[in-house]
Amino acid sequence: MNPQSNHRHAAGLCQARLLLALLCGPAPVTAQALASDDWQFELFADSLSYSETVPIAAWFDELDGPTRRGERAFTSQRLTSGLRHGPWLAQLSSRYDTYLQFNPDTFEAAYRNENDLGLVSGQQYPIALQGEHLRGNALSFGYVGQWQQLEWRLVAGYLRANEMFDGSMSGVVSDDGERYQGQAHLDWVYSEDLLLDRAVSAPTGHGLQSDLWLDWRPATGWHLWLHLDDLFTQLWWRDIAYTQAELDPPASANPDLFDDPLLSGVEGYRDYRQRLPLKIDAGLRAPLWRTMSGGMRLRVVDQQLLPELSLHHPLGHWQFGLSYLLQADAPGLVIGHRYLALQLASDSLDWQQARTLVVNLALQLPL
Amino acid sequence: MKCDLAAGCDSDGDGTADAAFGESVALTPAFSLSALRSNVAGEVAVNVTTLTDLATRLAEQNPNGLDAISIEGANSQVANLFGITGDLSALPVIDLTDSASLAAVSDNSARRAALLSAGLLQAASSNGGQSMEEALTALATEFLANNGQLIVNDGGADDSVSLSDVLSAVTAIITAVETASETDFGEVATELEREAGEAEQSAEGELTNAQPSPEAGSPALAQAKAMVGDVRTLVNASGLGVLETGAKAFGDNVEMAGKLLEPDLDSAVGALEQAVTAMAEALEEHMSAATAPTEAYSYQASNGLTIALTPAGDGVALSVDETLDGNTLAINATFAGTVEEDSSEDEDSWQDQLTVDVSLSATGSVSNSGVTLTLAQGSAIALDFTATESENWTNSDSEQGWNYSSDTSGQLHLNAASLLLDVSIAQAASEAVANPLLFTGTLDLALNGGHFSWQESEEHGCTNNDSGSVCEDHNSSTESATFDSASLKLSGELADSEDNKVALSLLINAEANGFVLEHNYSELYRNLWSDSGMSSNEHSAEDGFNDESEEAFVSFDFSLSVVAALPGVAEQTSISVSGARTGLKEGSLSGELQWLGKQLDISADAGSETITATNQDGVVLTLHEEEGSNIIGRIRKGDELLARVERSGDNLVLVRYKDGSFESAI
């Protein structure tokens, strides 16, 4: 057999195995212990969006939507594809993260401002806002180790980003009926000035991204895991735009003489280190009754706890399950296969009204 | 040196001009001018004028010696004194005798500086008996003795140079320059003329109150930031709260005193009306007399007042000196001139020609226990015109119907018309009026070379036929009016006894430039009559005015100022607005605010959608929406870009400075 023919044969075998794996896999996807010369294709799509105030879609549409009192909104999305050869991994990933923490008055002030409602005259709005955002790509390498029933996976790599913000605002604002007043401090770095429309040069950040996964399967049907994403993820930005601003009340002795600006500050460029928050995904999956199994899961994202309960039942080579995110009142659907795991969860069937959206896809295909 | 003084240059002080305007003049070796500039790096051009010379002498007198603060402070004080924005020694020097040099610099501040520089020298030289160097030294000595101020109005004293003297000299120089070349100083000239009028009417002996800019000598960026603060205060309506407070206090006093004044003033004005009516009646009787009296006599008017008439040549002097309803009347008027009328009439036409060349001047007062109304010397009205009018008509009546038509036409050629009123109203102090009001005001209106014409036609008639009759009424008229030039000066001041005052001054100059305003009107009524009455009627009408054109349009320039000295405001505040219409769709508008010791010139060019504001430090803010950008303005000093003004979101305007700092506009 000539080499070219052998290559075609191998490619055809791979395609056939891929097809078989998708259709006939016998068990839910789990970490696979590979022989040292086996290859595996991996694809992970993890998307978790959560908002306590307006629906997630409204954050991209000037906060135009029904509101609830809340203090947090975030979205964390990562798409990773990679190849595993034995214990070694190589991955390419794209990620988009935004984390916002605020007090209810801050959100109300922002909501009223975005919707041209104006602040309630005479009302004091204490302001507290922290926000962080990143969009970037990473090239990572990892190692999957095995010790008895415990598998561990450590992945680390180079992260490059060109979109970010990181900063905080605090103080108090009010509207005396004629103009905004108050005293507040703003300090933030950014790739695009969303607050004051400053024209800035495009920055690039360079850094590290690392994840550590621990999966323990002490017995058949039992699975305990602890996944620490962004265990140590930092970016170094050189000459990134920043703004430090003060909102000041009139300082003149005569309150009618507004000699002083309402807002003033400094803009410039500086070096900055950005650190992304650790995300924790911990859980337990155990047999319950006959073939049915149950799970408990806890996600921790930007200090927000998102507990989840789930029930699973096999159906042929597939596993089907129902999940429920307690904090978000978000039911979900879980589908599992030997090489595939998919979870969809939302608190609303209308995605535009959803305040919680979870999409997790894991695909691990031997080649 | 070219002589740019309207009265010519008497370089040696022998009383005879050694050079006329535009001629070269040989200066004495002692004649010198100087200028000072600080923080000079590299090669810079320093322009030397009479203004910079005064500033140099002021800086040299500073007890702290010469440094950036004393130099720029002196430059700034002299600039503020004469309402000039920008760095005195950096302003381009204009040769007022060279039309090319004038045309090359359109910057109003530079033109103003050039005129004032020449005006200073002319005012100093006009005191006589001094060489130009001696005159300049005498001017500087007086200027320094007054701590860098000038007397606003010295009442014509020969031994001093007042601001009024300088501005009057400037007015004469403007006339000389505009006569010698085709230069039109436009709103700069109008502004200076208005200021000259204001200075002339100011109380004698008062000093100017020019101060250096608080930021004189500061880095350009600090000056830009200070300017933004000033503009913020200006833009923010309630930022003038101090003024509002002062204005309210003054307004309350005016309102209260006005209420007390009203019945007394009504009574005085009523008495004045009676006097004017009586004088008019007496004058009419005198003019219409078959044989005009030549000796003094009295006339008893129908309202009971006695008018004393004293004929003199073609005129007559009239006076009334009586008490009427508690008012003491003391009015003198002089009528002079000729009124000639020639008319003729026949069966179907008449003609009338009227030639009038008269003047009526009046002076005097009306007073009662609460108020004295004074008509000052110089109040007069003068008319010089010729008017002709004629009408002809036709009339016919027959079984077929009837017809009447007439044509009327006339024209009035006005050589000149003028009205000058100089009035003061003084409220008397009393127990009820502790802070009495004084109003002084003048109105000076002049019209030269007016031409008015009118033509009216009307035709009425009915034509009978078998079914009834058709009647038509047709009226048409055409009127036209034009003038060569017109001017309006209006000034007034309302003050109380505590030296709080508000003064207003307006000057408008206009020229028709060949434009003739025409009004055409025509209408037609057409009625059909039958035996049972009117069966139908139609009506049509056309009415309209003609438009100006690129070649024929009314050009004008104006200057308006309001000056306030109010309780709680340490210094006088003045707002002036000047503008000019220089073409059918061309013009400019500028404003100047002098307030709390600061100065801001704002100008806008019609059509350019650009507003420019220049402050006392020469910092220039240009507001202009830049397409495809959120930049709406830039702040510069000279060629240095100091800040950008940017729109941020819908409601926020930020000023971003070159050092990275920023601030909201309000």
Short mmCIF file of C-alpha atoms in Angstrom, two decimals, chain B residues 300-470:
data_model
loop_
_atom_site.label_atom_id
_atom_site.label_comp_id
_atom_site.label_asym_id
_atom_site.label_seq_id
_atom_site.Cartn_x
_atom_site.Cartn_y
_atom_site.Cartn_z
CA GLN B 300 -53.29 133.33 23.70
CA ALA B 301 -53.75 129.70 22.72
CA SER B 302 -57.07 127.93 22.92
CA ASN B 303 -55.88 125.91 25.95
CA GLY B 304 -55.24 129.11 27.85
CA LEU B 305 -51.46 129.22 27.66
CA THR B 306 -49.80 132.40 26.52
CA ILE B 307 -47.04 132.05 23.99
CA ALA B 308 -44.53 134.82 23.48
CA LEU B 309 -43.41 135.12 19.85
CA THR B 310 -40.38 137.06 18.66
CA PRO B 311 -40.02 137.14 14.86
CA ALA B 312 -36.48 137.08 13.55
CA GLY B 313 -35.82 136.93 9.82
CA ASP B 314 -37.50 133.87 8.33
CA GLY B 315 -38.00 132.44 11.74
CA VAL B 316 -39.64 133.05 15.02
CA ALA B 317 -38.76 132.37 18.62
CA LEU B 318 -41.50 131.03 20.82
CA SER B 319 -41.55 130.72 24.55
CA VAL B 320 -43.89 129.79 27.29
CA ASP B 321 -43.24 130.62 30.91
CA GLU B 322 -46.26 129.72 32.99
CA THR B 323 -47.59 127.47 35.68
CA LEU B 324 -50.12 124.88 34.65
CA ASP B 325 -51.75 122.42 37.06
CA GLY B 326 -48.84 122.66 39.48
CA ASN B 327 -46.23 122.41 36.73
CA THR B 328 -43.79 125.18 36.05
CA LEU B 329 -43.33 125.48 32.31
CA ALA B 330 -40.23 127.19 30.92
CA ILE B 331 -39.90 126.22 27.29
CA ASN B 332 -38.13 128.08 24.52
CA ALA B 333 -38.30 127.08 20.89
CA THR B 334 -36.91 128.57 17.75
CA PHE B 335 -38.45 127.99 14.38
CA ALA B 336 -36.49 128.89 11.30
CA GLY B 337 -36.78 128.22 7.65
CA THR B 338 -39.17 128.49 4.79
CA VAL B 339 -42.27 126.65 3.71
CA GLU B 340 -43.40 127.36 0.17
CA GLU B 341 -46.45 125.88 -1.40
CA ASP B 342 -47.62 126.30 -4.96
CA SER B 343 -50.85 124.69 -6.03
CA SER B 344 -53.22 124.96 -8.94
CA GLU B 345 -56.50 123.34 -9.87
CA ASP B 346 -58.84 123.18 -12.86
CA GLU B 347 -61.90 121.15 -13.79
CA ASP B 348 -60.28 117.79 -14.06
CA SER B 349 -56.93 118.06 -12.31
CA TRP B 350 -54.90 119.66 -9.53
CA GLN B 351 -51.19 120.05 -8.81
CA ASP B 352 -49.41 120.90 -5.64
CA GLN B 353 -45.74 121.59 -4.94
CA LEU B 354 -44.35 121.96 -1.46
CA THR B 355 -40.82 123.06 -0.60
CA VAL B 356 -39.85 122.83 3.03
CA ASP B 357 -36.57 123.74 4.65
CA VAL B 358 -37.25 124.23 8.34
CA SER B 359 -35.77 123.58 11.69
CA LEU B 360 -37.23 123.69 15.13
CA SER B 361 -35.04 123.67 18.18
CA ALA B 362 -36.29 123.56 21.71
CA THR B 363 -34.93 123.82 25.20
CA GLY B 364 -36.41 124.21 28.61
CA SER B 365 -37.99 122.32 31.42
CA VAL B 366 -41.19 121.29 33.06
CA SER B 367 -41.08 120.75 36.76
CA ASN B 368 -43.37 120.00 39.61
CA SER B 369 -42.86 118.95 43.21
CA GLY B 370 -41.90 115.40 42.21
CA VAL B 371 -40.04 115.61 38.94
CA THR B 372 -38.15 117.86 36.58
CA LEU B 373 -38.29 117.07 32.89
CA THR B 374 -35.60 118.88 30.95
CA LEU B 375 -35.18 119.28 27.23
CA ALA B 376 -31.50 120.03 26.87
CA GLN B 377 -29.86 122.47 24.50
CA GLY B 378 -29.47 120.96 21.06
CA SER B 379 -32.80 119.19 20.91
CA ALA B 380 -34.07 119.94 17.45
CA ILE B 381 -35.86 118.66 14.44
CA ALA B 382 -34.92 119.69 10.87
CA LEU B 383 -36.58 118.92 7.57
CA ASP B 384 -35.43 119.76 4.05
CA PHE B 385 -37.56 118.34 1.29
CA THR B 386 -39.48 119.04 -1.89
CA ALA B 387 -42.74 117.31 -2.63
CA THR B 388 -45.03 117.40 -5.63
CA GLU B 389 -48.40 115.76 -6.09
CA SER B 390 -50.97 115.92 -8.84
CA GLU B 391 -54.28 114.32 -9.70
CA ASN B 392 -56.41 114.23 -12.82
CA TRP B 393 -59.75 112.59 -13.36
CA THR B 394 -62.39 111.88 -16.01
CA ASN B 395 -66.13 111.45 -15.64
CA SER B 396 -68.74 110.23 -18.13
CA ASP B 397 -72.41 109.26 -17.89
CA SER B 398 -74.76 108.00 -20.59
CA GLU B 399 -77.56 105.52 -21.20
CA GLN B 400 -74.94 102.83 -21.83
CA GLY B 401 -73.47 103.40 -18.41
CA TRP B 402 -71.14 105.61 -16.45
CA ASN B 403 -67.42 105.78 -15.77
CA TYR B 404 -65.11 107.60 -13.38
CA SER B 405 -61.34 107.38 -13.35
CA SER B 406 -58.60 109.24 -11.59
CA ASP B 407 -54.82 109.12 -11.42
CA THR B 408 -52.85 110.50 -8.53
CA SER B 409 -49.09 110.65 -8.46
CA GLY B 410 -46.53 112.30 -6.28
CA GLN B 411 -43.00 112.24 -5.17
CA LEU B 412 -41.02 113.53 -2.26
CA HIS B 413 -37.34 114.23 -2.44
CA LEU B 414 -35.82 114.48 0.97
CA ASN B 415 -32.53 116.27 1.12
CA ALA B 416 -32.14 115.70 4.82
CA ALA B 417 -34.16 115.02 7.91
CA SER B 418 -32.90 114.90 11.42
CA LEU B 419 -34.22 114.62 14.91
CA LEU B 420 -32.22 115.14 18.05
CA LEU B 421 -33.79 114.78 21.44
CA ASP B 422 -31.79 115.25 24.60
CA VAL B 423 -34.00 114.63 27.56
CA SER B 424 -33.52 114.17 31.26
CA ILE B 425 -36.04 113.23 33.89
CA ALA B 426 -34.97 113.89 37.46
CA GLN B 427 -37.03 112.68 40.34
CA ALA B 428 -37.01 114.92 43.38
CA ALA B 429 -35.93 113.49 46.69
CA SER B 430 -38.57 113.47 49.36
CA GLU B 431 -39.51 111.63 52.52
CA ALA B 432 -41.13 108.95 50.41
CA VAL B 433 -38.32 108.87 47.82
CA ALA B 434 -35.01 108.38 49.57
CA ASN B 435 -33.19 107.16 46.47
CA PRO B 436 -34.53 109.23 43.57
CA LEU B 437 -34.07 108.24 39.94
CA LEU B 438 -32.43 110.17 37.16
CA PHE B 439 -32.97 109.28 33.52
CA THR B 440 -30.97 110.89 30.78
CA GLY B 441 -31.36 109.97 27.17
CA THR B 442 -30.73 111.13 23.66
CA LEU B 443 -32.21 110.15 20.35
CA ASP B 444 -30.42 111.22 17.20
CA LEU B 445 -32.03 110.21 13.96
CA ALA B 446 -30.80 111.30 10.53
CA LEU B 447 -31.94 110.46 7.03
CA ASN B 448 -30.16 111.73 3.94
CA GLY B 449 -31.14 111.61 0.32
CA GLY B 450 -34.54 110.03 0.62
CA HIS B 451 -36.81 109.61 -2.34
CA PHE B 452 -40.40 108.53 -2.09
CA SER B 453 -42.94 108.27 -4.87
CA TRP B 454 -46.49 107.07 -5.11
CA GLN B 455 -49.04 106.56 -7.82
CA GLU B 456 -52.67 105.63 -7.44
CA SER B 457 -55.22 104.85 -10.09
CA GLU B 458 -58.87 104.10 -9.66
CA GLU B 459 -61.55 103.40 -12.17
CA HIS B 460 -65.21 102.77 -11.44
CA GLY B 461 -67.92 102.21 -13.98
CA CYS B 462 -71.02 100.34 -14.99
CA THR B 463 -72.05 99.18 -18.47
CA ASN B 464 -75.74 98.54 -19.06
CA ASN B 465 -77.03 95.74 -21.25
CA ASP B 466 -80.33 93.91 -21.85
CA SER B 467 -80.10 91.70 -18.79
CA GLY B 468 -78.84 94.30 -16.38
CA SER B 469 -75.49 95.89 -15.89
CA VAL B 470 -71.84 95.03 -15.28
#
